[in-house]
Short mmCIF file of C-alpha atoms and ligand atoms in Angstrom, two decimals:
data_model
loop_
_atom_site.label_atom_id
_atom_site.label_comp_id
_atom_site.label_asym_id
_atom_site.label_seq_id
_atom_site.Cartn_x
_atom_site.Cartn_y
_atom_site.Cartn_z
CA MET A 82 42.58 6.33 -12.23
CA ILE A 83 40.21 5.03 -10.20
CA SER A 84 36.71 6.85 -9.19
CA VAL A 85 35.83 6.27 -6.05
CA VAL A 86 31.49 6.74 -6.55
CA VAL A 87 29.78 7.65 -3.49
CA PRO A 88 25.78 8.45 -3.36
CA THR A 89 24.96 10.75 -0.12
CA TYR A 90 21.61 11.66 1.59
CA ASN A 91 22.20 14.08 4.59
CA GLU A 92 25.65 12.01 5.52
CA ALA A 93 27.46 15.62 6.20
CA GLU A 94 28.65 14.15 9.46
CA ASN A 95 30.49 11.13 7.95
CA LEU A 96 32.38 12.84 4.85
CA SER A 97 35.58 13.96 6.53
CA GLU A 98 36.26 10.69 8.38
CA LEU A 99 35.50 8.59 5.00
CA LEU A 100 37.74 11.22 2.98
CA GLU A 101 40.72 10.92 5.31
CA ARG A 102 40.50 7.07 5.52
CA LEU A 103 39.94 6.88 1.46
CA ASP A 104 42.83 9.27 1.01
CA ARG A 105 45.29 6.94 3.49
CA ALA A 106 44.26 3.67 2.00
CA LEU A 107 44.64 4.99 -1.34
CA ALA A 108 47.96 6.79 -0.97
CA GLY A 109 50.33 6.79 -3.66
CA ARG A 110 47.40 6.14 -6.27
CA SER A 111 45.77 8.35 -8.72
CA TYR A 112 42.26 8.52 -7.62
CA GLU A 113 39.33 11.05 -7.42
CA VAL A 114 36.25 10.86 -5.10
CA VAL A 115 32.57 11.84 -7.09
CA VAL A 116 29.87 12.72 -4.30
CA VAL A 117 26.74 12.44 -5.97
CA ASP A 118 24.00 14.39 -3.15
CA ASP A 119 20.40 14.46 -3.81
CA GLY A 120 20.01 17.95 -2.40
CA SER A 121 20.44 17.11 1.14
CA PRO A 122 19.16 19.29 3.78
CA ASP A 123 21.87 18.90 6.21
CA GLY A 124 24.68 20.50 3.74
CA THR A 125 26.54 17.40 2.98
CA ALA A 126 27.11 19.13 -0.54
CA GLU A 127 29.11 22.28 1.12
CA VAL A 128 30.63 20.31 3.45
CA ALA A 129 31.74 17.92 0.47
CA ARG A 130 33.03 21.23 -1.71
CA ARG A 131 34.70 22.55 1.50
CA LEU A 132 36.80 19.17 2.01
CA ALA A 133 37.71 19.22 -1.90
CA GLY A 134 40.36 21.84 -1.02
CA ARG A 135 41.97 18.93 0.81
CA TYR A 136 41.24 15.60 -1.29
CA PRO A 137 40.55 14.95 -4.50
CA VAL A 138 36.84 15.40 -4.73
CA ARG A 139 34.10 16.94 -7.20
CA VAL A 140 30.72 17.01 -6.04
CA LEU A 141 27.46 16.33 -8.13
CA VAL A 142 24.43 17.86 -6.93
CA ARG A 143 20.83 16.72 -8.04
CA GLU A 144 17.80 18.60 -7.49
CA GLY A 145 15.44 16.30 -5.08
CA ARG A 146 16.04 12.96 -4.20
CA ARG A 147 16.17 10.30 -6.79
CA GLY A 148 17.33 7.24 -5.39
CA LEU A 149 20.69 5.57 -4.67
CA SER A 150 20.94 3.31 -7.94
CA SER A 151 20.25 6.47 -10.19
CA ALA A 152 22.76 8.44 -8.16
CA VAL A 153 25.53 5.63 -8.68
CA VAL A 154 25.09 5.87 -12.71
CA GLU A 155 25.12 9.62 -12.84
CA GLY A 156 28.33 9.58 -10.82
CA ALA A 157 30.23 6.88 -13.08
CA ARG A 158 28.90 9.33 -16.04
CA ALA A 159 30.71 12.17 -14.54
CA ALA A 160 33.72 10.20 -13.59
CA GLY A 161 37.13 10.08 -14.78
CA GLY A 162 38.67 6.77 -14.02
CA ASP A 163 38.51 3.37 -15.96
CA VAL A 164 37.32 1.85 -12.91
CA VAL A 165 34.33 3.19 -10.10
CA VAL A 166 34.34 1.93 -7.11
CA VAL A 167 31.09 2.32 -5.65
CA MET A 168 30.48 2.88 -1.86
CA ASP A 169 28.24 4.30 1.01
CA ALA A 170 29.37 7.43 2.37
CA ASP A 171 28.21 6.15 6.07
CA LEU A 172 31.14 3.97 6.79
CA GLN A 173 29.53 0.58 7.02
CA HIS A 174 31.79 0.04 4.31
CA PRO A 175 35.28 0.12 5.19
CA PRO A 176 37.34 2.12 2.77
CA GLU A 177 40.74 0.13 3.60
CA LEU A 178 38.99 -2.34 0.89
CA VAL A 179 39.05 -0.05 -1.87
CA PRO A 180 42.66 -0.53 -3.33
CA LYS A 181 41.67 -4.56 -3.35
CA LEU A 182 38.26 -4.22 -5.11
CA ALA A 183 40.06 -1.54 -7.76
CA GLU A 184 42.68 -3.91 -8.14
CA ALA A 185 40.35 -6.76 -9.36
CA ALA A 186 37.89 -4.85 -11.27
CA GLY A 187 41.35 -3.12 -13.39
CA ARG A 188 41.80 -6.97 -14.49
CA GLY A 189 38.41 -6.40 -15.62
CA CYS A 190 36.34 -8.59 -13.08
CA LEU A 191 33.28 -7.20 -11.11
CA ALA A 192 34.64 -7.10 -7.58
CA VAL A 193 32.00 -7.41 -4.91
CA ALA A 194 32.82 -6.51 -1.09
CA SER A 195 30.73 -9.42 0.23
CA ARG A 196 28.87 -10.07 3.48
CA TYR A 197 27.99 -13.72 2.66
CA VAL A 198 31.37 -15.41 1.84
CA LYS A 199 33.98 -17.06 4.75
CA GLY A 200 35.34 -14.15 6.48
CA GLY A 201 32.44 -11.71 5.99
CA GLY A 202 29.42 -10.81 7.70
CA VAL A 203 26.98 -8.38 9.57
CA GLU A 204 27.49 -6.22 13.09
CA GLY A 205 25.32 -6.13 15.63
CA TRP A 206 21.86 -7.16 13.52
CA PRO A 207 19.00 -8.88 14.82
CA TRP A 208 17.75 -12.04 13.70
CA HIS A 209 14.64 -10.44 11.32
CA ARG A 210 17.24 -7.88 9.56
CA ARG A 211 19.44 -11.13 9.07
CA LEU A 212 16.41 -13.08 7.79
CA VAL A 213 14.88 -10.32 5.47
CA SER A 214 18.53 -9.86 4.03
CA ARG A 215 18.86 -13.41 3.60
CA GLY A 216 15.54 -14.17 2.06
CA ALA A 217 16.20 -11.06 -0.39
CA VAL A 218 19.78 -12.98 -1.24
CA LEU A 219 18.11 -16.12 -1.80
CA LEU A 220 14.95 -14.75 -4.25
CA ALA A 221 17.49 -12.68 -6.48
CA ARG A 222 19.07 -16.49 -6.85
CA ILE A 223 15.87 -18.00 -7.61
CA LEU A 224 14.94 -16.03 -10.04
CA LEU A 225 18.27 -14.54 -11.82
CA PRO A 226 20.59 -16.64 -13.04
CA GLU A 227 22.95 -13.80 -13.24
CA ALA A 228 22.86 -13.30 -9.42
CA ARG A 229 24.27 -16.98 -9.00
CA ALA A 230 27.56 -15.68 -9.64
CA VAL A 231 27.54 -14.21 -6.27
CA ARG A 232 26.93 -14.82 -2.71
CA ASP A 233 26.07 -11.14 -1.80
CA ALA A 234 24.37 -10.01 -5.05
CA VAL A 235 22.53 -6.94 -3.06
CA SER A 236 25.62 -5.57 -1.68
CA GLY A 237 26.35 -1.68 -2.50
CA PHE A 238 29.97 -2.11 -2.26
CA PHE A 239 31.63 -3.16 -5.42
CA ALA A 240 33.71 -2.08 -8.41
CA TYR A 241 33.67 -2.50 -11.96
CA ARG A 242 34.86 -0.92 -15.36
CA ARG A 243 33.43 2.62 -15.09
CA GLU A 244 31.95 2.71 -18.82
CA CYS A 245 29.79 -0.33 -18.12
CA VAL A 246 28.29 0.98 -14.83
CA ALA A 247 27.36 4.11 -16.47
CA ASN A 248 25.50 2.68 -19.12
CA VAL A 249 23.16 0.55 -16.81
CA LYS A 250 19.85 1.74 -16.79
CA PRO A 251 18.63 1.67 -12.99
CA THR A 252 15.35 -0.93 -12.69
CA GLY A 253 14.82 -0.30 -9.00
CA LEU A 254 15.74 2.47 -6.59
CA TYR A 255 18.83 0.87 -4.57
CA LYS A 256 20.17 -2.47 -5.60
CA ILE A 257 22.13 -0.92 -8.52
CA LEU A 258 24.71 -4.25 -8.33
CA LEU A 259 21.62 -6.06 -9.70
CA ASP A 260 21.69 -3.88 -12.50
CA VAL A 261 25.20 -4.07 -12.80
CA LEU A 262 25.13 -8.04 -13.00
CA VAL A 263 22.36 -8.58 -15.21
CA GLN A 264 23.09 -5.86 -17.53
CA CYS A 265 26.88 -5.93 -18.34
CA LYS A 266 27.24 -9.48 -17.56
CA PRO A 267 30.91 -9.46 -16.30
CA ARG A 268 32.90 -12.35 -17.75
CA CYS A 269 34.84 -13.00 -14.00
CA VAL A 270 33.67 -11.91 -10.84
CA VAL A 271 35.85 -11.49 -7.44
CA GLU A 272 34.30 -11.50 -3.88
CA VAL A 273 36.20 -10.13 -1.21
CA PRO A 274 35.12 -10.60 2.27
CA TYR A 275 34.01 -8.08 4.56
CA LEU A 276 32.19 -6.89 7.87
CA PHE A 277 29.27 -4.58 7.45
CA GLY A 278 29.58 -2.38 10.55
CA LEU A 279 27.13 -0.31 12.32
CA ARG A 280 26.18 2.98 11.58
CA THR A 281 27.76 5.32 13.96
CA ARG A 282 26.57 8.59 12.52
CA GLY A 283 23.50 9.90 10.71
CA ARG A 284 20.66 7.51 10.17
CA SER A 285 19.80 4.84 7.25
CA LYS A 286 17.74 6.19 4.46
CA LEU A 287 16.10 2.39 4.06
CA GLY A 288 12.54 1.82 4.86
CA THR A 289 10.02 -0.52 4.23
CA ARG A 290 8.99 1.21 0.59
CA HIS A 291 12.35 -0.38 -0.12
CA ILE A 292 10.89 -3.77 0.39
CA ALA A 293 8.22 -3.25 -2.06
CA ASP A 294 10.73 -1.87 -4.71
CA TYR A 295 12.85 -4.71 -4.24
CA LEU A 296 10.38 -7.35 -5.05
CA ARG A 297 9.49 -5.21 -8.16
CA GLN A 298 12.77 -4.88 -9.50
CA VAL A 299 13.57 -8.31 -9.25
CA LEU A 300 10.34 -9.41 -10.72
CA ALA A 301 11.72 -6.37 -13.70
CA LEU A 302 15.13 -8.19 -14.06
CA ALA A 303 13.47 -11.76 -14.23
CA ARG A 304 11.27 -10.11 -17.19
CA TRP A 305 8.26 -10.95 -14.98
CA ARG A 306 8.81 -14.73 -15.55
CA PRO A 307 7.16 -16.06 -12.00
CA LEU A 308 3.79 -14.49 -13.11
CA LYS A 309 3.90 -15.18 -16.57
CA PHE A 310 4.25 -18.63 -15.10
CA ALA A 311 1.42 -18.44 -12.98
CA ALA A 312 -0.71 -17.14 -15.71
CA VAL A 313 0.45 -20.18 -17.83
CA GLY A 314 -0.78 -22.29 -15.13
CA ALA A 315 -3.99 -20.33 -15.02
CA SER A 316 -4.63 -21.33 -18.74
CA GLY A 317 -4.06 -25.12 -18.03
CA ILE A 318 -6.73 -25.17 -15.89
CA GLY A 319 -9.01 -23.77 -18.58
CA VAL A 320 -7.24 -26.28 -21.31
CA ALA A 321 -8.30 -29.34 -19.03
CA LEU A 322 -11.63 -28.15 -18.17
CA ALA A 323 -12.46 -27.54 -22.22
CA VAL A 324 -10.49 -31.22 -22.56
CA ILE A 325 -13.09 -32.90 -19.76
CA HIS A 326 -15.93 -31.26 -21.43
CA LEU A 327 -14.94 -32.27 -25.21
CA THR A 328 -14.10 -35.95 -24.11
CA SER A 329 -17.48 -36.13 -21.86
CA PHE A 330 -18.34 -39.20 -24.08
CA LEU A 331 -15.31 -40.98 -22.93
CA PRO A 332 -15.10 -42.88 -19.30
CA LYS A 333 -13.88 -40.34 -16.78
CA PRO A 334 -10.53 -41.99 -15.97
CA VAL A 335 -9.80 -41.46 -19.50
CA SER A 336 -11.23 -38.10 -19.93
CA VAL A 337 -8.93 -36.87 -17.15
CA ALA A 338 -6.33 -38.43 -18.02
CA LEU A 339 -6.10 -36.92 -21.41
CA ALA A 340 -7.11 -33.37 -19.75
CA ILE A 341 -3.92 -33.61 -17.50
CA GLU A 342 -1.82 -34.67 -20.13
CA THR A 343 -3.19 -32.16 -22.55
CA SER A 344 -2.81 -29.13 -20.14
CA LEU A 345 0.70 -30.05 -18.76
CA THR A 346 1.73 -30.06 -22.63
CA SER A 347 0.35 -26.94 -23.29
CA ASN A 348 2.00 -25.27 -20.29
CA TYR A 349 5.38 -26.42 -21.20
CA LEU A 350 5.27 -24.82 -24.67
CA LEU A 351 3.78 -21.86 -23.13
CA ASN A 352 6.47 -22.05 -20.55
CA ARG A 353 9.31 -22.52 -23.31
CA ARG A 354 7.90 -19.93 -25.79
CA TRP A 355 6.87 -17.26 -23.49
CA THR A 356 7.72 -17.43 -19.71
CA PHE A 357 11.37 -18.92 -20.73
CA ALA A 358 11.66 -17.93 -24.18
CA ASN A 359 15.51 -16.97 -23.81
CA ARG A 360 16.59 -20.23 -22.63
CA ARG A 361 16.77 -22.34 -25.82
CA THR A 362 15.40 -25.49 -23.73
CA PRO A 363 15.41 -28.40 -26.18
CA LEU A 364 11.58 -29.45 -27.18
CA LEU A 365 11.32 -33.33 -26.40
CA ALA A 366 14.09 -33.37 -23.50
CA GLY A 367 12.18 -30.23 -21.74
CA TRP A 368 8.70 -31.96 -22.12
CA ALA A 369 9.86 -35.56 -20.71
CA LYS A 370 11.77 -33.34 -17.60
CA TYR A 371 8.32 -31.35 -17.23
CA HIS A 372 6.73 -34.63 -17.02
CA VAL A 373 9.26 -35.66 -14.12
CA ALA A 374 9.10 -32.34 -12.33
CA THR A 375 5.39 -32.47 -12.22
CA ALA A 376 4.71 -35.69 -11.45
CA VAL A 377 3.70 -35.84 -8.13
CA GLY A 378 1.31 -33.32 -8.26
CA ASN A 379 -0.32 -34.48 -11.67
CA GLY A 380 -0.90 -37.91 -9.94
CA VAL A 381 -2.22 -36.44 -7.11
CA ASN A 382 -4.82 -34.29 -9.45
CA TYR A 383 -5.77 -37.35 -11.20
CA ALA A 384 -6.68 -39.62 -8.29
CA THR A 385 -8.23 -36.83 -6.41
CA THR A 386 -10.35 -35.68 -9.10
CA LEU A 387 -11.69 -39.42 -10.24
CA ILE A 388 -12.19 -40.26 -6.55
CA LEU A 389 -14.49 -36.73 -5.97
CA HIS A 390 -16.26 -37.27 -8.95
CA LEU A 391 -17.05 -41.48 -7.93
CA LEU A 392 -18.45 -39.63 -4.65
CA GLY A 393 -20.74 -37.65 -7.24
CA VAL A 394 -19.16 -34.63 -7.40
CA TRP A 395 -19.22 -32.33 -10.48
CA ILE A 396 -16.59 -33.23 -12.44
CA TYR A 397 -15.30 -29.83 -13.45
CA ALA A 398 -15.57 -28.64 -9.47
CA ALA A 399 -13.43 -31.93 -8.97
CA TYR A 400 -10.71 -31.36 -11.20
CA VAL A 401 -10.26 -27.64 -9.75
CA VAL A 402 -10.28 -29.57 -6.26
CA GLY A 403 -7.66 -31.80 -7.97
CA VAL A 404 -5.32 -29.08 -8.93
CA ALA A 405 -4.97 -27.79 -5.48
CA ALA A 406 -4.54 -31.11 -3.51
CA GLY A 407 -1.44 -31.44 -6.56
CA TYR A 408 -0.14 -28.38 -5.24
CA VAL A 409 -0.41 -29.41 -1.67
CA ALA A 410 0.93 -32.66 -2.53
CA ASN A 411 4.19 -30.70 -4.31
CA TYR A 412 4.76 -29.20 -1.21
CA VAL A 413 4.51 -31.92 1.04
CA THR A 414 6.83 -34.33 -1.03
CA SER A 415 9.45 -31.59 -1.20
CA GLU A 416 9.06 -31.10 1.99
CA LEU A 417 9.78 -34.57 3.19
CA MET A 418 11.58 -36.05 0.17
CA VAL A 419 13.52 -33.32 -1.59
CA PHE A 420 14.39 -30.69 1.49
CA ILE A 421 14.77 -33.52 4.49
CA ASP A 422 15.41 -32.27 8.14
CA LYS A 423 18.23 -34.43 8.79
CA ASN A 424 17.88 -33.81 12.47
CA THR A 425 14.45 -36.18 12.86
CA VAL A 426 15.10 -38.62 15.24
CA ASN A 427 15.44 -42.37 13.38
CA GLN A 428 12.86 -45.21 14.62
CA GLU A 429 15.43 -47.54 15.13
CA ASN A 430 17.16 -45.38 17.56
CA CYS A 431 13.98 -44.10 19.00
CA GLU A 432 14.58 -45.81 22.38
CA ASP A 433 17.97 -44.90 22.78
CA THR A 434 17.65 -41.23 21.84
CA SER A 435 14.65 -40.53 24.03
CA ALA A 436 16.58 -42.61 27.19
CA ARG A 437 19.34 -40.04 26.50
CA MET A 438 17.28 -37.12 26.10
CA ARG A 439 15.24 -37.90 29.15
CA THR A 440 18.28 -38.16 31.41
CA HIS A 441 20.65 -35.89 30.17
CA ARG A 442 17.96 -33.05 29.10
CA GLN A 443 14.53 -33.78 30.67
CA VAL A 444 12.83 -33.12 27.29
CA PRO A 445 10.04 -35.74 26.43
CA PRO A 446 10.74 -38.23 23.45
CA ARG A 447 9.96 -37.07 20.12
CA GLY A 448 8.52 -39.26 17.15
CA PRO A 449 9.88 -38.78 13.40
CA LEU A 450 7.68 -36.78 12.33
CA SER A 451 6.44 -35.10 15.48
N1 GDD B 62 22.24 10.12 -4.08
C1 GDD B 62 21.74 9.85 -2.79
N2 GDD B 62 20.13 9.45 -2.99
N3 GDD B 62 21.92 9.04 -2.08
C2 GDD B 62 21.37 8.12 -1.26
C3 GDD B 62 20.01 7.80 -1.44
C4 GDD B 62 19.41 8.56 -2.24
O1 GDD B 62 18.19 8.73 -2.79
N4 GDD B 62 19.48 6.97 -0.20
C5 GDD B 62 20.70 6.49 0.16
N5 GDD B 62 22.13 7.50 -0.18
C6 GDD B 62 23.37 7.06 0.21
C7 GDD B 62 23.05 6.88 1.66
O2 GDD B 62 23.50 8.39 2.22
C8 GDD B 62 24.43 6.31 2.01
O3 GDD B 62 25.95 6.90 1.39
C9 GDD B 62 24.19 5.25 0.93
O4 GDD B 62 23.55 5.75 -0.21
C10 GDD B 62 23.45 3.92 1.47
O5 GDD B 62 22.20 4.76 2.14
P1 GDD B 62 21.87 3.90 3.85
O6 GDD B 62 20.66 4.23 4.03
O7 GDD B 62 23.32 3.76 4.97
O8 GDD B 62 21.60 2.18 3.40
P2 GDD B 62 21.97 0.72 4.30
O9 GDD B 62 22.93 0.94 5.12
O10 GDD B 62 20.59 0.90 5.16
O11 GDD B 62 22.40 0.08 3.16
C11 GDD B 62 23.30 -0.26 2.40
O12 GDD B 62 23.97 -0.98 2.33
C12 GDD B 62 23.99 -2.05 2.05
C13 GDD B 62 24.71 -3.22 2.14
O13 GDD B 62 25.73 -3.07 1.40
C14 GDD B 62 23.16 0.28 0.79
O14 GDD B 62 23.94 0.28 0.24
C15 GDD B 62 22.41 -1.33 0.45
O15 GDD B 62 22.12 -0.95 -0.85
C16 GDD B 62 23.28 -2.38 0.51
O16 GDD B 62 22.52 -3.25 0.40
MN1 MN B 63 24.16 2.58 5.59
#
């Protein structure tokens, strides 16, 4: 049996079309719909109970609003199928996709309806909404290796084994798929493209407080690694200043080099043992790579510290400015050497290009970095 879990808050107007379309899409299959309502004032639960005469619907009512994620988990606990399909009630998730998702989940895979694979998309979103959504996905992909398994890790439309979804502990209010990815560790995933439509009835429940909640959730799932990394970096400054102090009898170029190497190594060891404790990084190979990853910044830090010191700046202050300069250098080299803008005009073709630009587009010529 397929259990479709639908969290609802003020969706009375959408239920009848949702259930009708689900029933048509799942014709000939055994299924149930579990509506999990958080005491909607618009009477969603009563409407659902009324429709239960016509469709296989069960209604779970929780008192007080407690969030989409925990509603999904409670729905999965109450469900009777081996597979649960999780979807919104407002028809932004097309019910016609449910059989395909359930079929993939039946094979043991996590099936995700995705806006960000070929053939998928969003309808009528302004650029800033797209940007926030893309930013959210990108952040999850950088911080959570598990989120890299799918393109749309924040989708609210997916299917998986019931028993696993039922045992998830929600870490946020509404991105339950992230919890499923991290806590269930599915052995295979299938992404099915879909068009996230516009809501025609009722209103979205997501607001700005959900952005803060999302950041907190991603950080928590990442076990606070970015904060640990920053704390380690701060400890590294302390280590370096101590080394400069203890080696003050040495010439400054040697003392500063020792300070940078010592803090690099203490940062590396702390990150290996603490920030990235679960990654099993080989000690020496990781140490070598850490040198490469921090080379430009450390070189600039070294040069800046010594130059400022030569100019008469107190060595400890010079070192702190050096660290800041190293940070800026890392940014600039990333921008100009790693994440290159392929559209900048090449010097040799400058004449040609600008001439063409002037005749055809009336745009002033542009230099390589302007
Ligand atoms: N039980 C319960 N409790 N349900 C809730 C709550 C709650 O606190 N908040 C929202 N819901 C229900 C809504 O009634 C709807 O059925 C569904 O959860 C999604 O809420 P919307 O308010 O329509 O969210 P959205 O359209 O902005 O975003 C949705 O789609 C995104 C793209 O797939 C959410 O599902 C997001 O999680 C998802 O990323
Ligand atoms: Mn919606």
